[in-house]
Amino acid sequence: MSFTDKAKNKVEELSGAAKERIGNMADNERMRGEGGSEQSSAHGRQAGEKIKDAGRKAKDTFTR
C-alpha cells in the first residue's frame, strides 16, 4: 500500500467518523448512515491492501 493510499483511506475514515458524530448530535439519520458507510469502505480498503502487502511479503520470502 502506498503512502498516498494509506493517507486517503485514513482521511476518509476520519471524515466518516466526523459525519457520524455530527449526525448523532444533530439527530440526522442520513448523515449518521453516510458516516458509517464511509468508515466501513475505508476499513475494507485498508484490509484489502494489508492482504496484498502480506501476499507480496510471502512471495518475496519464497523467491529469495
Short mmCIF file of N, CA and C in Angstrom, two decimals:
data_model
loop_
_atom_site.label_atom_id
_atom_site.label_comp_id
_atom_site.label_asym_id
_atom_site.label_seq_id
_atom_site.Cartn_x
_atom_site.Cartn_y
_atom_site.Cartn_z
N MET A 1 0.86 -1.16 0.00
CA MET A 1 0.00 0.00 0.00
C MET A 1 0.90 1.22 0.00
N SER A 2 0.65 2.08 -0.92
CA SER A 2 1.45 3.29 -0.99
C SER A 2 1.03 4.27 0.11
N PHE A 3 1.90 5.20 0.36
CA PHE A 3 1.63 6.21 1.38
C PHE A 3 0.37 7.00 1.05
N THR A 4 0.21 7.35 -0.23
CA THR A 4 -0.95 8.15 -0.61
C THR A 4 -2.25 7.37 -0.41
N ASP A 5 -2.23 6.07 -0.70
CA ASP A 5 -3.42 5.24 -0.47
C ASP A 5 -3.75 5.19 1.02
N LYS A 6 -2.72 5.01 1.84
CA LYS A 6 -2.95 4.98 3.29
C LYS A 6 -3.54 6.30 3.77
N ALA A 7 -2.98 7.39 3.26
CA ALA A 7 -3.45 8.72 3.68
C ALA A 7 -4.90 8.95 3.24
N LYS A 8 -5.22 8.58 2.01
CA LYS A 8 -6.59 8.76 1.51
C LYS A 8 -7.58 7.94 2.34
N ASN A 9 -7.22 6.70 2.65
CA ASN A 9 -8.10 5.85 3.44
C ASN A 9 -8.29 6.42 4.84
N LYS A 10 -7.22 6.92 5.43
CA LYS A 10 -7.32 7.48 6.78
C LYS A 10 -8.17 8.74 6.78
N VAL A 11 -8.01 9.58 5.76
CA VAL A 11 -8.82 10.80 5.66
C VAL A 11 -10.29 10.43 5.53
N GLU A 12 -10.60 9.44 4.69
CA GLU A 12 -11.99 9.03 4.52
C GLU A 12 -12.54 8.43 5.82
N GLU A 13 -11.72 7.68 6.52
CA GLU A 13 -12.16 7.10 7.79
C GLU A 13 -12.47 8.20 8.81
N LEU A 14 -11.58 9.18 8.92
CA LEU A 14 -11.80 10.27 9.87
C LEU A 14 -12.98 11.14 9.46
N SER A 15 -13.14 11.37 8.17
CA SER A 15 -14.27 12.14 7.67
C SER A 15 -15.58 11.43 8.00
N GLY A 16 -15.58 10.12 7.82
CA GLY A 16 -16.78 9.34 8.15
C GLY A 16 -17.10 9.39 9.63
N ALA A 17 -16.06 9.32 10.46
CA ALA A 17 -16.28 9.39 11.90
C ALA A 17 -16.86 10.75 12.30
N ALA A 18 -16.34 11.81 11.66
CA ALA A 18 -16.86 13.15 11.96
C ALA A 18 -18.32 13.28 11.53
N LYS A 19 -18.64 12.78 10.33
CA LYS A 19 -20.02 12.84 9.86
C LYS A 19 -20.95 12.07 10.80
N GLU A 20 -20.48 10.92 11.24
CA GLU A 20 -21.31 10.11 12.12
C GLU A 20 -21.57 10.84 13.44
N ARG A 21 -20.54 11.46 14.00
CA ARG A 21 -20.71 12.20 15.26
C ARG A 21 -21.62 13.39 15.09
N ILE A 22 -21.46 14.12 13.99
CA ILE A 22 -22.33 15.26 13.73
C ILE A 22 -23.76 14.79 13.55
N GLY A 23 -23.93 13.68 12.84
CA GLY A 23 -25.27 13.12 12.67
C GLY A 23 -25.90 12.74 13.99
N ASN A 24 -25.09 12.20 14.91
CA ASN A 24 -25.61 11.87 16.24
C ASN A 24 -26.04 13.11 17.00
N MET A 25 -25.21 14.15 16.94
CA MET A 25 -25.53 15.37 17.66
C MET A 25 -26.75 16.07 17.08
N ALA A 26 -26.87 16.05 15.76
CA ALA A 26 -27.98 16.74 15.09
C ALA A 26 -29.20 15.85 14.93
N ASP A 27 -29.10 14.61 15.37
CA ASP A 27 -30.17 13.62 15.23
C ASP A 27 -30.56 13.48 13.75
N ASN A 28 -29.53 13.37 12.90
CA ASN A 28 -29.72 13.27 11.45
C ASN A 28 -29.33 11.85 11.01
N GLU A 29 -30.32 11.02 10.71
CA GLU A 29 -30.09 9.63 10.34
C GLU A 29 -29.27 9.50 9.05
N ARG A 30 -29.55 10.35 8.07
CA ARG A 30 -28.85 10.26 6.79
C ARG A 30 -27.35 10.50 6.97
N MET A 31 -27.00 11.54 7.71
CA MET A 31 -25.60 11.86 7.92
C MET A 31 -24.91 10.76 8.74
N ARG A 32 -25.62 10.24 9.73
CA ARG A 32 -25.09 9.15 10.54
C ARG A 32 -24.78 7.93 9.67
N GLY A 33 -25.70 7.63 8.77
CA GLY A 33 -25.51 6.49 7.87
C GLY A 33 -24.37 6.69 6.89
N GLU A 34 -24.27 7.90 6.34
CA GLU A 34 -23.18 8.21 5.41
C GLU A 34 -21.83 8.07 6.11
N GLY A 35 -21.76 8.56 7.33
CA GLY A 35 -20.50 8.47 8.08
C GLY A 35 -20.11 7.03 8.34
N GLY A 36 -21.06 6.22 8.74
CA GLY A 36 -20.77 4.81 8.98
C GLY A 36 -20.35 4.10 7.71
N SER A 37 -21.00 4.45 6.61
CA SER A 37 -20.67 3.84 5.32
C SER A 37 -19.25 4.22 4.88
N GLU A 38 -18.90 5.47 5.04
CA GLU A 38 -17.55 5.91 4.67
C GLU A 38 -16.50 5.19 5.50
N GLN A 39 -16.75 5.06 6.78
CA GLN A 39 -15.80 4.37 7.64
C GLN A 39 -15.65 2.91 7.23
N SER A 40 -16.75 2.27 6.93
CA SER A 40 -16.72 0.86 6.55
C SER A 40 -15.95 0.65 5.25
N SER A 41 -16.19 1.51 4.27
CA SER A 41 -15.49 1.35 3.00
C SER A 41 -13.99 1.59 3.16
N ALA A 42 -13.62 2.56 3.99
CA ALA A 42 -12.20 2.82 4.24
C ALA A 42 -11.55 1.63 4.95
N HIS A 43 -12.24 1.06 5.93
CA HIS A 43 -11.71 -0.11 6.63
C HIS A 43 -11.55 -1.29 5.68
N GLY A 44 -12.51 -1.47 4.79
CA GLY A 44 -12.44 -2.56 3.82
C GLY A 44 -11.26 -2.42 2.88
N ARG A 45 -11.04 -1.20 2.38
CA ARG A 45 -9.90 -0.98 1.50
C ARG A 45 -8.58 -1.19 2.24
N GLN A 46 -8.52 -0.75 3.50
CA GLN A 46 -7.30 -0.94 4.29
C GLN A 46 -7.02 -2.42 4.49
N ALA A 47 -8.07 -3.19 4.77
CA ALA A 47 -7.89 -4.63 4.96
C ALA A 47 -7.41 -5.29 3.67
N GLY A 48 -7.99 -4.90 2.55
CA GLY A 48 -7.57 -5.46 1.26
C GLY A 48 -6.12 -5.15 0.96
N GLU A 49 -5.71 -3.92 1.24
CA GLU A 49 -4.32 -3.54 0.99
C GLU A 49 -3.36 -4.30 1.91
N LYS A 50 -3.79 -4.53 3.14
CA LYS A 50 -2.93 -5.29 4.07
C LYS A 50 -2.77 -6.73 3.59
N ILE A 51 -3.82 -7.31 3.03
CA ILE A 51 -3.73 -8.67 2.50
C ILE A 51 -2.78 -8.70 1.30
N LYS A 52 -2.88 -7.69 0.43
CA LYS A 52 -1.97 -7.61 -0.71
C LYS A 52 -0.52 -7.52 -0.24
N ASP A 53 -0.28 -6.67 0.77
CA ASP A 53 1.08 -6.50 1.30
C ASP A 53 1.60 -7.81 1.87
N ALA A 54 0.75 -8.53 2.59
CA ALA A 54 1.17 -9.81 3.17
C ALA A 54 1.50 -10.81 2.07
N GLY A 55 0.70 -10.81 1.00
CA GLY A 55 0.98 -11.70 -0.13
C GLY A 55 2.30 -11.37 -0.79
N ARG A 56 2.58 -10.09 -0.95
CA ARG A 56 3.86 -9.69 -1.55
C ARG A 56 5.03 -10.11 -0.68
N LYS A 57 4.87 -9.95 0.64
CA LYS A 57 5.95 -10.34 1.55
C LYS A 57 6.18 -11.84 1.51
N ALA A 58 5.10 -12.61 1.46
CA ALA A 58 5.22 -14.06 1.38
C ALA A 58 5.91 -14.46 0.07
N LYS A 59 5.53 -13.83 -1.03
CA LYS A 59 6.15 -14.11 -2.33
C LYS A 59 7.64 -13.80 -2.27
N ASP A 60 8.00 -12.66 -1.68
CA ASP A 60 9.40 -12.28 -1.58
C ASP A 60 10.18 -13.28 -0.73
N THR A 61 9.56 -13.81 0.29
CA THR A 61 10.22 -14.78 1.17
C THR A 61 10.58 -16.05 0.39
N PHE A 62 9.67 -16.49 -0.46
CA PHE A 62 9.90 -17.73 -1.19
C PHE A 62 10.77 -17.57 -2.43
N THR A 63 10.90 -16.36 -2.93
CA THR A 63 11.71 -16.16 -4.13
C THR A 63 13.16 -15.88 -3.80
N ARG A 64 13.50 -15.74 -2.56
CA ARG A 64 14.90 -15.48 -2.19
C ARG A 64 15.70 -16.73 -2.16
#
